[in-house]
Short mmCIF file of N, CA, C and O in Angstrom, two decimals:
data_model
loop_
_atom_site.label_atom_id
_atom_site.label_comp_id
_atom_site.label_asym_id
_atom_site.label_seq_id
_atom_site.Cartn_x
_atom_site.Cartn_y
_atom_site.Cartn_z
N UNK A 1 12.86 5.08 -30.75
CA UNK A 1 12.33 5.01 -29.41
C UNK A 1 12.92 3.78 -28.72
O UNK A 1 12.98 2.71 -29.30
N UNK A 2 13.35 3.96 -27.48
CA UNK A 2 13.87 2.85 -26.68
C UNK A 2 12.93 2.64 -25.50
O UNK A 2 12.57 3.59 -24.81
N UNK A 3 12.53 1.40 -25.30
CA UNK A 3 11.62 1.07 -24.21
C UNK A 3 12.09 -0.22 -23.57
O UNK A 3 12.44 -1.18 -24.26
N UNK A 4 12.10 -0.25 -22.24
CA UNK A 4 12.44 -1.48 -21.52
C UNK A 4 11.16 -2.12 -21.01
O UNK A 4 10.29 -1.43 -20.49
N UNK A 5 11.06 -3.42 -21.18
CA UNK A 5 9.90 -4.16 -20.69
C UNK A 5 10.38 -5.43 -20.01
O UNK A 5 11.52 -5.85 -20.20
N UNK A 6 9.51 -6.04 -19.25
CA UNK A 6 9.80 -7.35 -18.69
C UNK A 6 9.13 -8.38 -19.59
O UNK A 6 8.04 -8.16 -20.11
N UNK A 7 9.81 -9.49 -19.79
CA UNK A 7 9.28 -10.56 -20.62
C UNK A 7 9.73 -11.90 -20.03
O UNK A 7 10.64 -11.96 -19.21
N UNK A 8 9.06 -12.95 -20.47
CA UNK A 8 9.40 -14.29 -20.01
C UNK A 8 9.64 -15.15 -21.25
O UNK A 8 8.90 -15.06 -22.23
N UNK A 9 10.66 -15.98 -21.19
CA UNK A 9 10.96 -16.90 -22.27
C UNK A 9 10.25 -18.21 -21.98
O UNK A 9 10.46 -18.83 -20.95
N UNK A 10 9.35 -18.62 -22.87
CA UNK A 10 8.55 -19.82 -22.62
C UNK A 10 8.35 -20.58 -23.93
O UNK A 10 7.86 -20.02 -24.91
N UNK A 11 8.76 -21.83 -23.94
CA UNK A 11 8.57 -22.72 -25.10
C UNK A 11 9.14 -22.11 -26.38
O UNK A 11 8.51 -22.15 -27.44
N UNK A 12 10.31 -21.50 -26.28
CA UNK A 12 10.99 -20.95 -27.44
C UNK A 12 10.49 -19.59 -27.89
O UNK A 12 10.88 -19.11 -28.96
N UNK A 13 9.62 -18.95 -27.10
CA UNK A 13 9.05 -17.66 -27.48
C UNK A 13 9.25 -16.66 -26.34
O UNK A 13 9.07 -16.99 -25.17
N UNK A 14 9.62 -15.43 -26.70
CA UNK A 14 9.72 -14.36 -25.70
C UNK A 14 8.34 -13.73 -25.58
O UNK A 14 7.80 -13.20 -26.56
N UNK A 15 7.77 -13.80 -24.37
CA UNK A 15 6.41 -13.32 -24.14
C UNK A 15 6.45 -12.08 -23.25
O UNK A 15 6.92 -12.15 -22.11
N UNK A 16 5.98 -10.93 -23.75
CA UNK A 16 5.96 -9.72 -22.92
C UNK A 16 5.06 -9.92 -21.70
O UNK A 16 4.03 -10.58 -21.78
N UNK A 17 5.44 -9.33 -20.57
CA UNK A 17 4.66 -9.43 -19.35
C UNK A 17 3.80 -8.18 -19.15
O UNK A 17 3.24 -7.98 -18.08
N UNK A 18 3.70 -7.35 -20.17
CA UNK A 18 2.90 -6.13 -20.12
C UNK A 18 2.47 -5.78 -21.54
O UNK A 18 3.05 -6.28 -22.51
N UNK A 19 1.44 -4.96 -21.64
CA UNK A 19 0.94 -4.56 -22.95
C UNK A 19 1.98 -3.69 -23.66
O UNK A 19 2.68 -2.90 -23.03
N UNK A 20 2.08 -3.84 -24.98
CA UNK A 20 3.03 -3.07 -25.77
C UNK A 20 2.29 -2.21 -26.78
O UNK A 20 1.35 -2.67 -27.42
N UNK A 21 2.73 -0.98 -26.92
CA UNK A 21 2.14 -0.07 -27.90
C UNK A 21 3.04 -0.08 -29.14
O UNK A 21 3.79 0.86 -29.40
N UNK A 22 2.96 -1.20 -29.87
CA UNK A 22 3.81 -1.39 -31.05
C UNK A 22 2.92 -1.79 -32.22
O UNK A 22 2.03 -2.63 -32.09
N UNK A 23 3.17 -1.17 -33.35
CA UNK A 23 2.39 -1.46 -34.55
C UNK A 23 2.64 -2.90 -34.99
O UNK A 23 3.78 -3.39 -34.98
N UNK A 24 1.57 -3.60 -35.37
CA UNK A 24 1.68 -4.98 -35.84
C UNK A 24 2.64 -5.05 -37.02
O UNK A 24 2.56 -4.24 -37.95
N UNK A 25 3.57 -5.98 -36.98
CA UNK A 25 4.53 -6.17 -38.05
C UNK A 25 5.76 -5.28 -37.97
O UNK A 25 6.61 -5.32 -38.85
N UNK A 26 5.87 -4.46 -36.91
CA UNK A 26 7.02 -3.57 -36.76
C UNK A 26 8.29 -4.38 -36.54
O UNK A 26 8.28 -5.42 -35.88
N UNK A 27 9.39 -3.93 -37.12
CA UNK A 27 10.69 -4.56 -36.89
C UNK A 27 11.26 -4.02 -35.59
O UNK A 27 11.18 -2.82 -35.32
N UNK A 28 11.84 -4.90 -34.78
CA UNK A 28 12.38 -4.52 -33.47
C UNK A 28 13.83 -4.96 -33.36
O UNK A 28 14.24 -5.95 -33.96
N UNK A 29 14.58 -4.25 -32.55
CA UNK A 29 15.92 -4.66 -32.16
C UNK A 29 15.84 -4.97 -30.67
O UNK A 29 15.43 -4.11 -29.88
N UNK A 30 16.20 -6.17 -30.28
CA UNK A 30 16.00 -6.61 -28.89
C UNK A 30 17.35 -6.89 -28.24
O UNK A 30 18.18 -7.61 -28.80
N UNK A 31 17.56 -6.33 -27.06
CA UNK A 31 18.72 -6.63 -26.23
C UNK A 31 18.22 -7.42 -25.04
O UNK A 31 17.26 -7.01 -24.38
N UNK A 32 18.85 -8.54 -24.75
CA UNK A 32 18.36 -9.41 -23.68
C UNK A 32 19.31 -9.33 -22.49
O UNK A 32 20.51 -9.55 -22.61
N UNK A 33 18.75 -9.03 -21.32
CA UNK A 33 19.48 -8.99 -20.05
C UNK A 33 18.96 -10.15 -19.21
O UNK A 33 17.88 -10.06 -18.65
N UNK A 34 19.70 -11.23 -19.18
CA UNK A 34 19.25 -12.43 -18.46
C UNK A 34 19.60 -12.28 -16.99
O UNK A 34 20.76 -12.10 -16.62
N UNK A 35 18.57 -12.35 -16.15
CA UNK A 35 18.76 -12.22 -14.72
C UNK A 35 18.39 -13.54 -14.04
O UNK A 35 17.25 -13.97 -14.14
N UNK A 36 19.36 -14.15 -13.38
CA UNK A 36 19.05 -15.42 -12.71
C UNK A 36 18.07 -15.18 -11.56
O UNK A 36 18.05 -14.10 -10.97
N UNK A 37 17.24 -16.18 -11.26
CA UNK A 37 16.30 -16.02 -10.15
C UNK A 37 17.04 -15.84 -8.83
O UNK A 37 18.13 -16.39 -8.64
N UNK A 38 16.45 -15.07 -7.93
CA UNK A 38 17.05 -14.85 -6.62
C UNK A 38 16.86 -16.09 -5.75
O UNK A 38 15.82 -16.74 -5.82
N UNK A 39 17.85 -16.36 -4.93
CA UNK A 39 17.72 -17.45 -3.97
C UNK A 39 16.80 -17.00 -2.84
O UNK A 39 16.51 -15.81 -2.69
N UNK A 40 16.35 -17.95 -2.05
CA UNK A 40 15.50 -17.61 -0.90
C UNK A 40 16.23 -16.65 0.04
O UNK A 40 15.63 -15.71 0.56
N UNK A 41 17.52 -16.87 0.24
CA UNK A 41 18.30 -16.00 1.13
C UNK A 41 18.40 -14.58 0.56
O UNK A 41 18.25 -13.60 1.29
N UNK A 42 18.61 -14.45 -0.76
CA UNK A 42 18.68 -13.13 -1.38
C UNK A 42 17.34 -12.39 -1.27
O UNK A 42 17.31 -11.21 -0.97
N UNK A 43 16.25 -13.12 -1.51
CA UNK A 43 14.92 -12.50 -1.37
C UNK A 43 14.68 -12.05 0.07
O UNK A 43 14.17 -10.96 0.31
N UNK A 44 15.06 -12.89 1.04
CA UNK A 44 14.90 -12.54 2.45
C UNK A 44 15.71 -11.29 2.78
O UNK A 44 15.20 -10.37 3.43
N UNK A 45 16.96 -11.24 2.33
CA UNK A 45 17.81 -10.09 2.63
C UNK A 45 17.29 -8.80 1.99
O UNK A 45 17.35 -7.73 2.60
N UNK A 46 16.75 -8.88 0.77
CA UNK A 46 16.17 -7.70 0.13
C UNK A 46 14.94 -7.22 0.90
O UNK A 46 14.77 -6.02 1.13
N UNK A 47 14.10 -8.15 1.30
CA UNK A 47 12.91 -7.79 2.08
C UNK A 47 13.32 -7.18 3.41
O UNK A 47 12.78 -6.15 3.83
N UNK A 48 14.27 -7.80 4.06
CA UNK A 48 14.74 -7.31 5.37
C UNK A 48 15.33 -5.91 5.25
O UNK A 48 15.09 -5.04 6.10
N UNK A 49 16.07 -5.65 4.18
CA UNK A 49 16.70 -4.33 4.03
C UNK A 49 15.66 -3.24 3.77
O UNK A 49 15.91 -2.07 4.06
N UNK A 50 14.51 -3.60 3.20
CA UNK A 50 13.47 -2.61 2.92
C UNK A 50 12.54 -2.39 4.12
O UNK A 50 11.84 -1.38 4.18
N UNK A 51 12.56 -3.30 5.07
CA UNK A 51 11.65 -3.21 6.21
C UNK A 51 11.87 -1.91 6.98
O UNK A 51 13.00 -1.57 7.33
N UNK A 52 10.79 -1.19 7.21
CA UNK A 52 10.87 0.05 7.98
C UNK A 52 11.36 1.25 7.21
O UNK A 52 11.48 2.34 7.77
N UNK A 53 11.66 1.08 5.92
CA UNK A 53 12.20 2.21 5.15
C UNK A 53 11.20 3.35 5.00
O UNK A 53 11.59 4.48 4.74
N UNK A 54 9.93 3.07 5.19
CA UNK A 54 8.89 4.09 5.08
C UNK A 54 8.70 4.87 6.39
O UNK A 54 8.04 5.89 6.42
N UNK A 55 9.30 4.40 7.48
CA UNK A 55 9.10 5.02 8.79
C UNK A 55 9.44 6.51 8.76
O UNK A 55 10.49 6.91 8.28
N UNK A 56 8.51 7.32 9.26
CA UNK A 56 8.72 8.75 9.33
C UNK A 56 8.48 9.49 8.02
O UNK A 56 8.69 10.69 7.95
N UNK A 57 8.05 8.77 6.99
CA UNK A 57 7.88 9.43 5.69
C UNK A 57 6.49 10.03 5.49
O UNK A 57 6.25 10.67 4.48
N UNK A 58 5.59 9.82 6.43
CA UNK A 58 4.25 10.38 6.27
C UNK A 58 3.40 10.14 7.49
O UNK A 58 3.81 9.45 8.43
N UNK A 59 2.22 10.70 7.48
CA UNK A 59 1.28 10.58 8.58
C UNK A 59 0.38 9.38 8.31
O UNK A 59 -0.42 9.40 7.36
N UNK A 60 0.45 8.32 9.13
CA UNK A 60 -0.38 7.14 8.91
C UNK A 60 -1.87 7.46 8.92
O UNK A 60 -2.64 6.88 8.15
N UNK A 61 -2.29 8.37 9.77
CA UNK A 61 -3.70 8.76 9.82
C UNK A 61 -4.15 9.39 8.52
O UNK A 61 -5.25 9.10 8.03
N UNK A 62 -3.32 10.23 7.94
CA UNK A 62 -3.64 10.87 6.67
C UNK A 62 -3.72 9.83 5.55
O UNK A 62 -4.60 9.88 4.69
N UNK A 63 -2.80 8.88 5.55
CA UNK A 63 -2.82 7.81 4.56
C UNK A 63 -4.12 7.02 4.67
O UNK A 63 -4.77 6.72 3.66
N UNK A 64 -4.51 6.68 5.88
CA UNK A 64 -5.74 5.92 6.10
C UNK A 64 -6.96 6.70 5.60
O UNK A 64 -7.81 6.15 4.91
N UNK A 65 -7.01 8.00 5.90
CA UNK A 65 -8.12 8.84 5.42
C UNK A 65 -8.16 8.88 3.89
O UNK A 65 -9.21 8.76 3.27
N UNK A 66 -6.99 9.02 3.28
CA UNK A 66 -6.90 9.08 1.83
C UNK A 66 -7.38 7.77 1.21
O UNK A 66 -8.11 7.79 0.21
N UNK A 67 -6.99 6.64 1.78
CA UNK A 67 -7.42 5.35 1.26
C UNK A 67 -8.93 5.18 1.35
O UNK A 67 -9.58 4.73 0.41
N UNK A 68 -9.51 5.54 2.50
CA UNK A 68 -10.95 5.41 2.67
C UNK A 68 -11.70 6.33 1.71
O UNK A 68 -12.71 5.94 1.14
N UNK A 69 -11.21 7.55 1.51
CA UNK A 69 -11.85 8.47 0.57
C UNK A 69 -11.79 7.91 -0.86
O UNK A 69 -12.76 8.00 -1.60
N UNK A 70 -10.66 7.32 -1.23
CA UNK A 70 -10.51 6.74 -2.56
C UNK A 70 -11.47 5.57 -2.74
O UNK A 70 -12.05 5.39 -3.81
N UNK A 71 -11.65 4.78 -1.70
CA UNK A 71 -12.59 3.66 -1.78
C UNK A 71 -14.01 4.16 -1.98
O UNK A 71 -14.78 3.58 -2.74
N UNK A 72 -14.37 5.24 -1.31
CA UNK A 72 -15.72 5.79 -1.45
C UNK A 72 -15.96 6.34 -2.84
O UNK A 72 -17.07 6.27 -3.37
N UNK A 73 -14.92 6.91 -3.47
CA UNK A 73 -15.04 7.47 -4.82
C UNK A 73 -14.85 6.42 -5.89
O UNK A 73 -15.04 6.70 -7.07
N UNK A 74 -14.48 5.22 -5.51
CA UNK A 74 -14.13 4.17 -6.46
C UNK A 74 -15.26 3.74 -7.36
O UNK A 74 -16.34 4.33 -7.38
N UNK A 75 -15.01 2.71 -8.13
CA UNK A 75 -15.97 2.25 -9.13
C UNK A 75 -16.86 1.12 -8.63
O UNK A 75 -17.54 0.49 -9.42
N UNK A 76 -16.83 0.87 -7.33
CA UNK A 76 -17.69 -0.20 -6.80
C UNK A 76 -19.16 0.16 -6.99
O UNK A 76 -19.55 1.31 -6.83
N UNK A 77 -19.94 -0.83 -7.30
CA UNK A 77 -21.38 -0.64 -7.44
C UNK A 77 -21.99 -0.53 -6.05
O UNK A 77 -21.75 -1.38 -5.19
N UNK A 78 -22.78 0.51 -5.83
CA UNK A 78 -23.41 0.69 -4.53
C UNK A 78 -24.59 -0.26 -4.40
O UNK A 78 -25.39 -0.39 -5.32
N UNK A 79 -24.71 -0.94 -3.27
CA UNK A 79 -25.83 -1.87 -3.09
C UNK A 79 -27.15 -1.11 -2.97
O UNK A 79 -27.19 0.03 -2.52
N UNK A 80 -28.24 -1.76 -3.40
CA UNK A 80 -29.56 -1.16 -3.26
C UNK A 80 -29.95 -1.16 -1.80
O UNK A 80 -29.74 -2.13 -1.08
N UNK A 81 -30.54 -0.04 -1.34
CA UNK A 81 -30.93 0.07 0.06
C UNK A 81 -32.24 -0.61 0.34
O UNK A 81 -33.03 -0.93 -0.41
#
């Protein structure tokens, strides 16, 4: 099985940034893809390029209705009346 995860290297240890479904003591083969942090300009340009990409992809009113319905069905505790 091959699985990609995000991890952080801290104090000499590779720490997964998400839960792993791996048996305790399992042997692993790890490939490391080191990605340098983005500069402020790179982050700005990525954000700018994504701006408006959702335009025309759906009905905002329908999205709003769906969100409100999900909130009503959610796990929030209802206050006593």
